C-alpha positions as a Python dict, from the first residue, in 0.01 Angstrom:
ca = {
    (1, 'E'): (0, 0, 0),
    (2, 'I'): (281, 248, 80),
    (3, 'Q'): (455, 177, -254),
    (4, 'E'): (115, 216, -437),
    (5, 'A'): (92, 568, -273),
    (6, 'G'): (415, 664, -461),
    (7, 'A'): (661, 611, -184),
    (8, 'T'): (982, 419, -182),
    (9, 'L'): (1007, 184, 111),
    (10, 'A'): (1335, 71, 272),
    (11, 'A'): (1429, -99, 605),
    (12, 'I'): (1735, -62, 815),
    (13, 'G'): (1871, -355, 1026),
    (14, 'L'): (2156, -415, 1259),
    (15, 'G'): (2277, -757, 1134),
    (16, 'D'): (2537, -846, 882),
    (17, 'A'): (2476, -928, 511),
    (18, 'N'): (2407, -1289, 599),
    (19, 'Y'): (2144, -1205, 853),
    (20, 'A'): (1987, -969, 606),
    (21, 'R'): (1979, -1229, 336),
    (22, 'L'): (1810, -1486, 579),
    (23, 'F'): (1564, -1226, 693),
    (24, 'R'): (1477, -1137, 332),
    (25, 'E'): (1428, -1500, 253),
    (26, 'E'): (1211, -1571, 565),
    (27, 'T'): (987, -1261, 521),
    (28, 'G'): (970, -1238, 143),
    (29, 'I'): (1026, -857, 142),
    (30, 'T'): (1123, -708, -188),
    (31, 'F'): (1218, -356, -86),
    (32, 'P'): (1574, -240, 11),
    (33, 'L'): (1718, -385, 331),
    (34, 'L'): (2007, -169, 449),
    (35, 'I'): (2261, -282, 699),
    (36, 'D'): (2367, -55, 986),
    (37, 'K'): (2622, -261, 1188),
    (38, 'E'): (2738, 42, 1388),
    (39, 'R'): (2386, 167, 1463),
    (40, 'R'): (2459, 500, 1311),
    (41, 'A'): (2115, 558, 1177),
    (42, 'Y'): (1963, 442, 1512),
    (43, 'K'): (2183, 695, 1698),
    (44, 'V'): (2116, 986, 1463),
    (45, 'A'): (1738, 917, 1498),
    (46, 'D'): (1780, 886, 1880),
    (47, 'L'): (1588, 551, 1887),
    (48, 'R'): (1530, 390, 2218),
    (49, 'K'): (1625, 47, 2352),
    (50, 'A'): (1390, -176, 2544),
    (51, 'N'): (1478, -402, 2838),
    (52, 'L'): (1353, -718, 2985),
    (53, 'L'): (1072, -548, 3171),
    (54, 'H'): (930, -441, 2839),
    (55, 'L'): (844, -805, 2769),
    (56, 'F'): (582, -797, 3047),
    (57, 'R'): (402, -477, 2936),
    (58, 'G'): (36, -529, 2850),
    (59, 'H'): (81, -357, 2512),
    (60, 'N'): (361, -608, 2428),
    (61, 'F'): (125, -905, 2510),
    (62, 'A'): (-149, -760, 2295),
    (63, 'A'): (83, -686, 2006),
    (64, 'R'): (230, -1043, 2011),
    (65, 'K'): (-116, -1184, 2010),
    (66, 'E'): (-235, -961, 1723),
    (67, 'A'): (78, -1049, 1521),
    (68, 'K'): (41, -1414, 1573),
    (69, 'A'): (-323, -1396, 1474),
    (70, 'A'): (-217, -1225, 1152),
    (71, 'G'): (25, -1510, 1071),
    (72, 'H'): (346, -1332, 1175),
    (73, 'R'): (615, -1503, 1375),
    (74, 'Q'): (932, -1408, 1562),
    (75, 'H'): (1235, -1446, 1332),
    (76, 'K'): (1580, -1523, 1447),
    (77, 'L'): (1698, -1258, 1707),
    (78, 'G'): (1934, -1019, 1555),
    (79, 'K'): (2246, -835, 1683),
    (80, 'D'): (2051, -638, 1945),
    (81, 'P'): (1700, -775, 2018),
    (82, 'F'): (1635, -481, 2256),
    (83, 'Q'): (1687, -216, 1984),
    (84, 'L'): (1350, -54, 1910),
    (85, 'G'): (1263, 83, 1568),
    (86, 'A'): (1079, 371, 1411),
    (87, 'S'): (890, 463, 1091),
    (88, 'F'): (963, 776, 898),
    (89, 'V'): (836, 942, 585),
    (90, 'F'): (1099, 1180, 431),
    (91, 'A'): (1025, 1421, 146),
    (92, 'P'): (1248, 1584, -110),
    (93, 'G'): (1446, 1869, 42),
    (94, 'N'): (1551, 1662, 344),
    (95, 'R'): (1220, 1719, 520),
    (96, 'D'): (1069, 1488, 780),
    (97, 'V'): (695, 1443, 703),
    (98, 'F'): (604, 1174, 950),
    (99, 'A'): (787, 1012, 1241),
    (100, 'H'): (677, 732, 1480),
    (101, 'V'): (945, 615, 1732),
    (102, 'S'): (869, 293, 1907),
    (103, 'E'): (826, 307, 2278),
    (104, 'T'): (828, -68, 2329),
    (105, 'F'): (822, -398, 2141),
    (106, 'G'): (531, -411, 1893),
    (107, 'D'): (478, -40, 1902),
    (108, 'N'): (477, 14, 1528),
    (109, 'A'): (343, 295, 1317),
    (110, 'S'): (-10, 252, 1193),
    (111, 'V'): (-4, 198, 811),
    (112, 'V'): (-305, 426, 793),
    (113, 'K'): (-117, 711, 958),
    (114, 'V'): (176, 660, 714),
    (115, 'L'): (-69, 663, 415),
    (116, 'V'): (-231, 981, 543),
    (117, 'A'): (112, 1151, 568),
    (118, 'L'): (182, 1039, 215),
    (119, 'A'): (-157, 1162, 90),
    (120, 'D'): (-97, 1499, 259),
    (121, 'L'): (254, 1514, 101),
    (122, 'N'): (110, 1436, -247),
    (123, 'E'): (-159, 1700, -199),
    (124, 'R'): (114, 1955, -108),
    (125, 'E'): (315, 1854, -410),
    (126, 'R'): (11, 1915, -633),
    (127, 'S'): (-51, 2246, -481),
    (128, 'G'): (314, 2353, -538),
    (129, 'A'): (393, 2397, -162),
    (130, 'D'): (669, 2126, -173),
    (131, 'R'): (836, 2310, -468),
    (132, 'L'): (840, 2640, -274),
    (133, 'A'): (986, 2448, 29),
    (134, 'R'): (1265, 2289, -183),
    (135, 'E'): (1351, 2632, -325),
    (136, 'W'): (1362, 2776, 23),
    (137, 'D'): (1597, 2490, 140),
    (138, 'A'): (1813, 2544, -166),
    (139, 'A'): (1848, 2918, -93),
    (140, 'H'): (1898, 2866, 283),
    (141, 'P'): (2117, 2554, 326),
    (142, 'R'): (2136, 2394, 674),
    (143, 'E'): (2459, 2400, 868),
    (144, 'P'): (2586, 2036, 886),
    (145, 'S'): (2538, 1862, 1216),
    (146, 'P'): (2857, 1797, 1412),
    (147, 'P'): (2981, 1439, 1408),
    (148, 'S'): (2854, 1230, 1696),
    (149, 'P'): (3111, 1106, 1949),
}
């Protein structure tokens, strides 16, 4: 659905190339799966980590039950099973249009919310607002962020 809305979908994982290959084979995903062994993207996005107590949260039980009912299963644990994820929609001009940062296991962005963000973006593009924003960004470049320690 996301790709049908005109977006390019990609995932970032912590494992190595072999883990990514196995994950791709097990899940059948066809979109790009990028590898971030050093967790650079996770650090830049300031993504959280869970702990053992998160396993006992009610939301986690509900999410596991819902996922199992939908036919999903836990795949092989990766490099850091406590690393939480996020979902983002980025637009041309290095603009963040949507962000959902996971608070615990199973806390994933609603596909509906992502699709609404894409629809809003498409509407702005049709109205010319995105072109104006890109022109502004080009005329007023951002200072590069200092490297993280």
